[in-house]
Amino acid sequence: MTSTTRTSEQHSDALRRANGAMADRLFKGAAYGSGLLILGLLAAVAVFLLMRAWPVVAGPRDATQAVIASFTGGRFDSFVQYVGPLLFGSVLVAALALAIAFFVSIGIAIFISQYAPRRLAAGLNTVVDLLAAIPSVVYGLWGALVLVPATYPFWDWTAQHLGWIPLFAGPAANPPRTVATVALVLAVMILPIITSMTRDVFMQAPRLHQEAALALGATKWETIKLAVLPFGRSGIISASMLGLGRALGETMAVLMILSPGFGYSFNLLEASKDQTIAANIAAQYAEANNLGVSVLIATGLVLFAITFGVNYAARRLTQKATS
């Protein structure tokens, strides 16, 4: 090899390393910028909510009480009394939706990733992804026009045979525009989100661990229980919390189905007992004055804080699951 050729190769290597270092710096800067952008957007939303909700805290108390009384038909006149039932309804509906969707989603994800033949799994993956892409207003229309009349016989049977349980104390409302029906619709809405995330996590489970369990005589289910589910624990938690956040903030489906009320009722079959923060904002915003909008945004700030807390708790649980 001549000295000229050696010098040319060294120059090419130096140029390649310089280009690689430049690409690394650009990628690092883009990654940092994206992270800072997310934090900036989150801070901007928080500042906006605080500024628009400030008149509720610092403004004339009599005017705020009058607005709240107009929203509740004179039932409440303080912000704490007003936001309490709304927060209770939001958490109740979202928790019920997650309880319904969780085990079904995990079962579907296990079937797709571990049991289904390749062609069937591909078709099911497409269906799950399509369900996740359906707009919430379509789910609301389906729930209001199809599910509400179709579920009354079941809710009536539940009230008659399980009415001794406070959750199902009868009689069931007809039409059943109740928490139970809304929870079913929200469960269908968050089911594809949880399913798609857990499916992807299960498919990344180490193949060697599964083969080792099978080689030691484990059945298919025992292999899933020993090698797949522990690996996907953090993904399951993250997917569940993401679905819970979607259910907490859902607006149109709840607004189109639930018969609103201001109470603290655990009865799932009675109408006009509960309401969510997001649906209440959508219902009251069009006719609210400036102070009324501030009151509604203040309730949105409470929902923002609750959602932030849910995501923070999910992050901590995920860290514990992976440690």
mmCIF file of C-alpha atoms in Angstrom:
data_model
loop_
_atom_site.group_PDB
_atom_site.id
_atom_site.type_symbol
_atom_site.label_atom_id
_atom_site.label_comp_id
_atom_site.label_asym_id
_atom_site.label_seq_id
_atom_site.Cartn_x
_atom_site.Cartn_y
_atom_site.Cartn_z
ATOM 1 C CA MET A 1 0.000 0.000 0.000
ATOM 2 C CA THR A 2 1.488 3.317 -1.037
ATOM 3 C CA SER A 3 1.755 6.300 1.250
ATOM 4 C CA THR A 4 -0.681 8.227 -0.940
ATOM 5 C CA THR A 5 -3.359 5.534 -0.584
ATOM 6 C CA ARG A 6 -2.791 5.302 3.173
ATOM 7 C CA THR A 7 -3.100 9.062 3.524
ATOM 8 C CA SER A 8 -6.322 9.076 1.498
ATOM 9 C CA GLU A 9 -7.868 6.352 3.673
ATOM 10 C CA GLN A 10 -6.878 8.174 6.855
ATOM 11 C CA HIS A 11 -8.418 11.351 5.494
ATOM 12 C CA SER A 12 -11.647 9.463 4.645
ATOM 13 C CA ASP A 13 -11.790 7.931 8.132
ATOM 14 C CA ALA A 14 -11.242 11.328 9.743
ATOM 15 C CA LEU A 15 -13.961 12.852 7.574
ATOM 16 C CA ARG A 16 -16.353 10.003 8.422
ATOM 17 C CA ARG A 17 -15.716 10.425 12.150
ATOM 18 C CA ALA A 18 -16.242 14.177 11.869
ATOM 19 C CA ASN A 19 -19.534 13.667 10.053
ATOM 20 C CA GLY A 20 -20.610 11.110 12.628
ATOM 21 C CA ALA A 21 -19.767 13.441 15.490
ATOM 22 C CA MET A 22 -21.728 16.243 13.808
ATOM 23 C CA ALA A 23 -24.720 13.935 13.320
ATOM 24 C CA ASP A 24 -24.542 12.887 16.985
ATOM 25 C CA ARG A 25 -24.531 16.526 18.107
ATOM 26 C CA LEU A 26 -27.461 17.359 15.834
ATOM 27 C CA PHE A 27 -29.470 14.403 17.085
ATOM 28 C CA LYS A 28 -28.662 15.234 20.713
ATOM 29 C CA GLY A 29 -29.734 18.825 20.163
ATOM 30 C CA ALA A 30 -32.962 17.741 18.477
ATOM 31 C CA ALA A 31 -33.735 15.328 21.325
ATOM 32 C CA TYR A 32 -33.077 17.981 23.978
ATOM 33 C CA GLY A 33 -35.117 20.496 22.030
ATOM 34 C CA SER A 34 -38.045 18.116 21.768
ATOM 35 C CA GLY A 35 -37.946 17.446 25.493
ATOM 36 C CA LEU A 36 -37.799 21.149 26.300
ATOM 37 C CA LEU A 37 -40.646 21.798 23.861
ATOM 38 C CA ILE A 38 -42.875 19.305 25.673
ATOM 39 C CA LEU A 39 -42.045 20.889 29.023
ATOM 40 C CA GLY A 40 -42.685 24.338 27.569
ATOM 41 C CA LEU A 41 -46.075 23.318 26.188
ATOM 42 C CA LEU A 42 -47.050 21.756 29.525
ATOM 43 C CA ALA A 43 -45.987 24.896 31.377
ATOM 44 C CA ALA A 44 -47.885 27.077 28.889
ATOM 45 C CA VAL A 45 -51.081 25.083 29.425
ATOM 46 C CA ALA A 46 -50.687 25.322 33.208
ATOM 47 C CA VAL A 47 -50.058 29.077 33.065
ATOM 48 C CA PHE A 48 -53.045 29.604 30.770
ATOM 49 C CA LEU A 49 -55.345 27.674 33.116
ATOM 50 C CA LEU A 50 -54.058 29.535 36.164
ATOM 51 C CA MET A 51 -54.470 32.944 34.520
ATOM 52 C CA ARG A 52 -57.989 32.251 33.266
ATOM 53 C CA ALA A 53 -59.052 30.677 36.569
ATOM 54 C CA TRP A 54 -57.578 33.468 38.693
ATOM 55 C CA PRO A 55 -60.801 35.584 38.766
ATOM 56 C CA VAL A 56 -62.465 32.720 40.643
ATOM 57 C CA VAL A 57 -59.829 33.025 43.377
ATOM 58 C CA ALA A 58 -59.224 36.779 43.440
ATOM 59 C CA GLY A 59 -62.448 38.152 41.975
ATOM 60 C CA PRO A 60 -65.639 39.242 43.740
ATOM 61 C CA ARG A 61 -66.986 36.308 45.722
ATOM 62 C CA ASP A 62 -70.625 37.332 45.301
ATOM 63 C CA ALA A 63 -70.345 37.318 41.518
ATOM 64 C CA THR A 64 -68.686 33.895 41.516
ATOM 65 C CA GLN A 65 -71.368 32.502 43.821
ATOM 66 C CA ALA A 66 -74.073 33.844 41.511
ATOM 67 C CA VAL A 67 -72.496 32.164 38.492
ATOM 68 C CA ILE A 68 -72.154 28.833 40.277
ATOM 69 C CA ALA A 69 -75.737 29.078 41.509
ATOM 70 C CA SER A 70 -76.870 29.630 37.915
ATOM 71 C CA PHE A 71 -74.907 26.575 36.768
ATOM 72 C CA THR A 72 -76.389 24.346 39.476
ATOM 73 C CA GLY A 73 -79.925 25.725 39.626
ATOM 74 C CA GLY A 74 -79.289 27.303 43.032
ATOM 75 C CA ARG A 75 -78.114 24.077 44.597
ATOM 76 C CA PHE A 76 -74.512 25.217 45.243
ATOM 77 C CA ASP A 77 -72.899 28.624 45.488
ATOM 78 C CA SER A 78 -69.269 27.856 46.355
ATOM 79 C CA PHE A 79 -66.579 26.525 44.064
ATOM 80 C CA VAL A 80 -65.640 23.604 46.313
ATOM 81 C CA GLN A 81 -69.260 22.450 46.467
ATOM 82 C CA TYR A 82 -69.488 22.854 42.688
ATOM 83 C CA VAL A 83 -66.329 21.028 41.657
ATOM 84 C CA GLY A 84 -66.636 18.218 44.215
ATOM 85 C CA PRO A 85 -69.467 16.263 42.543
ATOM 86 C CA LEU A 86 -67.938 16.846 39.113
ATOM 87 C CA LEU A 87 -64.598 15.476 40.241
ATOM 88 C CA PHE A 88 -66.319 12.520 41.896
ATOM 89 C CA GLY A 89 -68.232 11.736 38.711
ATOM 90 C CA SER A 90 -65.112 11.996 36.552
ATOM 91 C CA VAL A 91 -63.123 9.623 38.730
ATOM 92 C CA LEU A 92 -66.030 7.191 39.122
ATOM 93 C CA VAL A 93 -66.754 6.916 35.400
ATOM 94 C CA ALA A 94 -63.073 6.633 34.448
ATOM 95 C CA ALA A 95 -62.312 4.032 37.130
ATOM 96 C CA LEU A 96 -65.274 1.883 36.074
ATOM 97 C CA ALA A 97 -64.251 2.114 32.418
ATOM 98 C CA LEU A 98 -60.706 1.032 33.286
ATOM 99 C CA ALA A 99 -61.982 -1.834 35.449
ATOM 100 C CA ILE A 100 -64.110 -3.110 32.553
ATOM 101 C CA ALA A 101 -61.499 -2.667 29.821
ATOM 102 C CA PHE A 102 -58.360 -3.774 31.655
ATOM 103 C CA PHE A 103 -58.705 -7.551 31.742
ATOM 104 C CA VAL A 104 -60.361 -7.712 28.310
ATOM 105 C CA SER A 105 -57.490 -5.703 26.819
ATOM 106 C CA ILE A 106 -54.830 -7.863 28.455
ATOM 107 C CA GLY A 107 -56.589 -11.005 27.239
ATOM 108 C CA ILE A 108 -56.773 -9.714 23.662
ATOM 109 C CA ALA A 109 -53.118 -8.658 23.736
ATOM 110 C CA ILE A 110 -52.027 -12.087 25.016
ATOM 111 C CA PHE A 111 -54.091 -13.844 22.359
ATOM 112 C CA ILE A 112 -52.705 -11.707 19.528
ATOM 113 C CA SER A 113 -49.078 -11.937 20.636
ATOM 114 C CA GLN A 114 -48.946 -15.526 21.907
ATOM 115 C CA TYR A 115 -51.767 -17.686 20.556
ATOM 116 C CA ALA A 116 -53.216 -16.339 17.311
ATOM 117 C CA PRO A 117 -51.891 -17.567 13.934
ATOM 118 C CA ARG A 118 -49.977 -14.954 11.982
ATOM 119 C CA ARG A 119 -52.766 -14.085 9.533
ATOM 120 C CA LEU A 120 -55.405 -13.871 12.253
ATOM 121 C CA ALA A 121 -53.088 -11.770 14.418
ATOM 122 C CA ALA A 122 -52.510 -9.371 11.518
ATOM 123 C CA GLY A 123 -56.255 -8.970 11.022
ATOM 124 C CA LEU A 124 -56.873 -8.417 14.721
ATOM 125 C CA ASN A 125 -54.066 -5.858 14.856
ATOM 126 C CA THR A 126 -55.753 -3.946 12.041
ATOM 127 C CA VAL A 127 -59.112 -4.032 13.818
ATOM 128 C CA VAL A 128 -57.588 -2.809 17.095
ATOM 129 C CA ASP A 129 -55.788 0.042 15.356
ATOM 130 C CA LEU A 130 -58.975 1.051 13.533
ATOM 131 C CA LEU A 131 -60.941 1.087 16.796
ATOM 132 C CA ALA A 132 -58.342 3.401 18.303
ATOM 133 C CA ALA A 133 -58.739 5.792 15.354
ATOM 134 C CA ILE A 134 -62.530 6.176 15.579
ATOM 135 C CA PRO A 135 -63.510 9.720 16.756
ATOM 136 C CA SER A 136 -65.124 9.989 20.162
ATOM 137 C CA VAL A 137 -68.254 11.621 18.722
ATOM 138 C CA VAL A 138 -68.883 8.421 16.734
ATOM 139 C CA TYR A 139 -68.662 6.402 19.923
ATOM 140 C CA GLY A 140 -71.056 8.880 21.500
ATOM 141 C CA LEU A 141 -73.580 8.479 18.697
ATOM 142 C CA TRP A 142 -73.301 4.708 18.880
ATOM 143 C CA GLY A 143 -73.756 4.778 22.633
ATOM 144 C CA ALA A 144 -76.714 7.165 22.577
ATOM 145 C CA LEU A 145 -78.604 5.615 19.651
ATOM 146 C CA VAL A 146 -77.707 1.919 19.944
ATOM 147 C CA LEU A 147 -76.259 1.000 23.320
ATOM 148 C CA VAL A 148 -78.634 3.013 25.522
ATOM 149 C CA PRO A 149 -81.856 1.302 24.339
ATOM 150 C CA ALA A 150 -80.161 -2.083 23.887
ATOM 151 C CA THR A 151 -78.784 -2.310 27.427
ATOM 152 C CA TYR A 152 -81.950 -1.480 29.355
ATOM 153 C CA PRO A 153 -83.115 -5.138 29.647
ATOM 154 C CA PHE A 154 -79.724 -6.112 31.054
ATOM 155 C CA TRP A 155 -79.630 -3.236 33.539
ATOM 156 C CA ASP A 156 -83.217 -3.990 34.558
ATOM 157 C CA TRP A 157 -82.308 -7.646 35.152
ATOM 158 C CA THR A 158 -79.253 -6.517 37.133
ATOM 159 C CA ALA A 159 -81.357 -4.241 39.331
ATOM 160 C CA GLN A 160 -83.866 -7.027 40.008
ATOM 161 C CA HIS A 161 -81.358 -9.763 40.822
ATOM 162 C CA LEU A 162 -78.381 -7.809 42.158
ATOM 163 C CA GLY A 163 -80.217 -4.871 43.692
ATOM 164 C CA TRP A 164 -79.012 -5.880 47.150
ATOM 165 C CA ILE A 165 -75.602 -4.534 46.058
ATOM 166 C CA PRO A 166 -75.631 -0.728 46.511
ATOM 167 C CA LEU A 167 -73.993 -0.212 43.113
ATOM 168 C CA PHE A 168 -76.970 -1.830 41.354
ATOM 169 C CA ALA A 169 -79.853 -0.742 43.571
ATOM 170 C CA GLY A 170 -82.961 -0.375 41.420
ATOM 171 C CA PRO A 171 -85.061 0.509 39.705
ATOM 172 C CA ALA A 172 -82.910 0.951 36.607
ATOM 173 C CA ALA A 173 -83.463 4.186 34.722
ATOM 174 C CA ASN A 174 -85.217 3.918 31.368
ATOM 175 C CA PRO A 175 -83.590 5.001 29.099
ATOM 176 C CA PRO A 176 -80.388 4.065 30.955
ATOM 177 C CA ARG A 177 -78.428 7.279 30.459
ATOM 178 C CA THR A 178 -76.445 6.388 33.518
ATOM 179 C CA VAL A 179 -72.906 5.934 34.766
ATOM 180 C CA ALA A 180 -73.026 2.226 33.938
ATOM 181 C CA THR A 181 -73.791 2.834 30.258
ATOM 182 C CA VAL A 182 -71.199 5.605 29.945
ATOM 183 C CA ALA A 183 -68.589 3.364 31.585
ATOM 184 C CA LEU A 184 -69.287 0.685 28.966
ATOM 185 C CA VAL A 185 -68.817 3.157 26.114
ATOM 186 C CA LEU A 186 -65.602 4.546 27.616
ATOM 187 C CA ALA A 187 -64.340 0.996 28.167
ATOM 188 C CA VAL A 188 -64.804 0.306 24.455
ATOM 189 C CA MET A 189 -62.984 3.564 23.667
ATOM 190 C CA ILE A 190 -59.916 2.879 25.821
ATOM 191 C CA LEU A 191 -59.775 -0.857 25.090
ATOM 192 C CA PRO A 192 -57.828 -0.498 21.796
ATOM 193 C CA ILE A 193 -55.348 1.903 23.423
ATOM 194 C CA ILE A 194 -54.490 -0.508 26.227
ATOM 195 C CA THR A 195 -54.552 -3.486 23.879
ATOM 196 C CA SER A 196 -52.201 -2.000 21.281
ATOM 197 C CA MET A 197 -49.604 -0.911 23.843
ATOM 198 C CA THR A 198 -49.608 -4.164 25.821
ATOM 199 C CA ARG A 199 -49.571 -6.191 22.599
ATOM 200 C CA ASP A 200 -46.405 -4.444 21.458
ATOM 201 C CA VAL A 201 -44.777 -4.992 24.841
ATOM 202 C CA PHE A 202 -45.682 -8.689 24.946
ATOM 203 C CA MET A 203 -44.277 -9.202 21.461
ATOM 204 C CA GLN A 204 -40.925 -7.864 22.708
ATOM 205 C CA ALA A 205 -40.693 -10.436 25.506
ATOM 206 C CA PRO A 206 -37.365 -12.312 25.293
ATOM 207 C CA ARG A 207 -37.821 -15.425 23.174
ATOM 208 C CA LEU A 208 -35.005 -17.233 25.013
ATOM 209 C CA HIS A 209 -36.864 -16.908 28.327
ATOM 210 C CA GLN A 210 -40.003 -18.400 26.819
ATOM 211 C CA GLU A 211 -38.104 -21.249 25.199
ATOM 212 C CA ALA A 212 -36.304 -21.963 28.462
ATOM 213 C CA ALA A 213 -39.619 -22.165 30.337
ATOM 214 C CA LEU A 214 -41.032 -24.537 27.707
ATOM 215 C CA ALA A 215 -37.879 -26.649 27.851
ATOM 216 C CA LEU A 216 -38.316 -27.028 31.615
ATOM 217 C CA GLY A 217 -41.804 -28.444 31.068
ATOM 218 C CA ALA A 218 -43.961 -25.356 31.519
ATOM 219 C CA THR A 219 -47.263 -25.151 29.683
ATOM 220 C CA LYS A 220 -48.054 -22.293 27.314
ATOM 221 C CA TRP A 221 -49.975 -20.396 29.996
ATOM 222 C CA GLU A 222 -47.257 -21.018 32.586
ATOM 223 C CA THR A 223 -44.708 -19.680 30.106
ATOM 224 C CA ILE A 224 -46.784 -16.533 29.633
ATOM 225 C CA LYS A 225 -47.177 -16.150 33.383
ATOM 226 C CA LEU A 226 -43.468 -16.667 34.085
ATOM 227 C CA ALA A 227 -41.773 -14.980 31.115
ATOM 228 C CA VAL A 228 -44.200 -12.632 29.335
ATOM 229 C CA LEU A 229 -46.324 -10.946 31.993
ATOM 230 C CA PRO A 230 -43.405 -10.034 34.312
ATOM 231 C CA PHE A 231 -41.519 -8.573 31.350
ATOM 232 C CA GLY A 232 -44.542 -6.504 30.327
ATOM 233 C CA ARG A 233 -45.529 -5.269 33.789
ATOM 234 C CA SER A 234 -44.294 -1.722 33.262
ATOM 235 C CA GLY A 235 -45.964 -1.572 29.843
ATOM 236 C CA ILE A 236 -49.244 -2.797 31.305
ATOM 237 C CA ILE A 237 -49.147 -0.069 33.950
ATOM 238 C CA SER A 238 -48.299 2.630 31.414
ATOM 239 C CA ALA A 239 -51.031 1.505 29.026
ATOM 240 C CA SER A 240 -53.609 1.384 31.818
ATOM 241 C CA MET A 241 -52.769 4.864 33.028
ATOM 242 C CA LEU A 242 -52.909 6.199 29.482
ATOM 243 C CA GLY A 243 -56.369 4.673 29.089
ATOM 244 C CA LEU A 244 -57.415 6.110 32.444
ATOM 245 C CA GLY A 245 -56.261 9.562 31.361
ATOM 246 C CA ARG A 246 -58.270 9.246 28.147
ATOM 247 C CA ALA A 247 -61.359 8.273 30.125
ATOM 248 C CA LEU A 248 -60.899 11.137 32.602
ATOM 249 C CA GLY A 249 -60.783 13.717 29.834
ATOM 250 C CA GLU A 250 -63.449 12.304 27.517
ATOM 251 C CA THR A 251 -66.089 14.883 26.648
ATOM 252 C CA MET A 252 -68.413 14.208 23.728
ATOM 253 C CA ALA A 253 -69.297 10.588 24.445
ATOM 254 C CA VAL A 254 -70.170 11.416 28.055
ATOM 255 C CA LEU A 255 -72.090 14.550 27.081
ATOM 256 C CA MET A 256 -74.176 12.667 24.500
ATOM 257 C CA ILE A 257 -75.094 9.767 26.801
ATOM 258 C CA LEU A 258 -75.068 10.720 30.474
ATOM 259 C CA SER A 259 -78.048 12.425 32.064
ATOM 260 C CA PRO A 260 -76.249 15.039 34.192
ATOM 261 C CA GLY A 261 -76.609 15.628 37.899
ATOM 262 C CA PHE A 262 -74.687 17.062 40.845
ATOM 263 C CA GLY A 263 -74.303 14.397 43.491
ATOM 264 C CA TYR A 264 -72.096 11.776 45.112
ATOM 265 C CA SER A 265 -74.014 8.670 44.140
ATOM 266 C CA PHE A 266 -72.402 5.244 43.751
ATOM 267 C CA ASN A 267 -75.601 3.887 42.213
ATOM 268 C CA LEU A 268 -74.671 3.052 38.641
ATOM 269 C CA LEU A 269 -78.221 2.525 37.362
ATOM 270 C CA GLU A 270 -79.854 5.819 38.343
ATOM 271 C CA ALA A 271 -79.932 8.809 35.996
ATOM 272 C CA SER A 272 -79.291 12.469 36.861
ATOM 273 C CA LYS A 273 -76.939 11.619 39.699
ATOM 274 C CA ASP A 274 -73.410 12.238 38.414
ATOM 275 C CA GLN A 275 -71.566 14.374 35.866
ATOM 276 C CA THR A 276 -67.945 14.710 34.722
ATOM 277 C CA ILE A 277 -65.818 17.835 34.569
ATOM 278 C CA ALA A 278 -65.121 17.645 30.841
ATOM 279 C CA ALA A 279 -68.760 17.071 29.857
ATOM 280 C CA ASN A 280 -69.919 19.853 32.176
ATOM 281 C CA ILE A 281 -67.483 22.320 30.578
ATOM 282 C CA ALA A 282 -68.782 21.445 27.119
ATOM 283 C CA ALA A 283 -72.398 21.765 28.246
ATOM 284 C CA GLN A 284 -72.037 25.118 30.050
ATOM 285 C CA TYR A 285 -69.389 26.896 27.977
ATOM 286 C CA ALA A 286 -71.601 28.187 25.146
ATOM 287 C CA GLU A 287 -73.874 30.237 27.425
ATOM 288 C CA ALA A 288 -71.350 31.265 30.094
ATOM 289 C CA ASN A 289 -70.243 34.876 30.579
ATOM 290 C CA ASN A 290 -66.622 35.837 31.202
ATOM 291 C CA LEU A 291 -66.717 34.939 34.883
ATOM 292 C CA GLY A 292 -68.619 31.753 34.070
ATOM 293 C CA VAL A 293 -65.868 30.764 31.641
ATOM 294 C CA SER A 294 -63.337 31.357 34.415
ATOM 295 C CA VAL A 295 -65.301 29.071 36.719
ATOM 296 C CA LEU A 296 -65.351 26.365 34.062
ATOM 297 C CA ILE A 297 -61.642 26.774 33.370
ATOM 298 C CA ALA A 298 -61.001 26.491 37.103
ATOM 299 C CA THR A 299 -62.719 23.101 37.055
ATOM 300 C CA GLY A 300 -60.551 22.246 34.043
ATOM 301 C CA LEU A 301 -57.504 23.183 36.124
ATOM 302 C CA VAL A 302 -58.620 20.677 38.755
ATOM 303 C CA LEU A 303 -58.949 18.009 36.051
ATOM 304 C CA PHE A 304 -55.506 18.965 34.725
ATOM 305 C CA ALA A 305 -54.014 18.482 38.182
ATOM 306 C CA ILE A 306 -55.735 15.120 38.630
ATOM 307 C CA THR A 307 -54.543 13.909 35.235
ATOM 308 C CA PHE A 308 -51.019 15.091 35.977
ATOM 309 C CA GLY A 309 -51.143 13.239 39.288
ATOM 310 C CA VAL A 310 -52.332 10.055 37.568
ATOM 311 C CA ASN A 311 -49.459 10.203 35.090
ATOM 312 C CA TYR A 312 -46.955 10.893 37.848
ATOM 313 C CA ALA A 313 -48.254 7.922 39.820
ATOM 314 C CA ALA A 314 -48.000 5.767 36.691
ATOM 315 C CA ARG A 315 -44.394 6.868 36.245
ATOM 316 C CA ARG A 316 -43.522 5.909 39.808
ATOM 317 C CA LEU A 317 -45.267 2.544 39.501
ATOM 318 C CA THR A 318 -43.455 1.876 36.235
ATOM 319 C CA GLN A 319 -40.108 2.629 37.856
ATOM 320 C CA LYS A 320 -40.884 0.232 40.688
ATOM 321 C CA ALA A 321 -41.981 -2.445 38.234
ATOM 322 C CA THR A 322 -38.712 -2.231 36.306
ATOM 323 C CA SER A 323 -36.443 -2.041 39.358
#
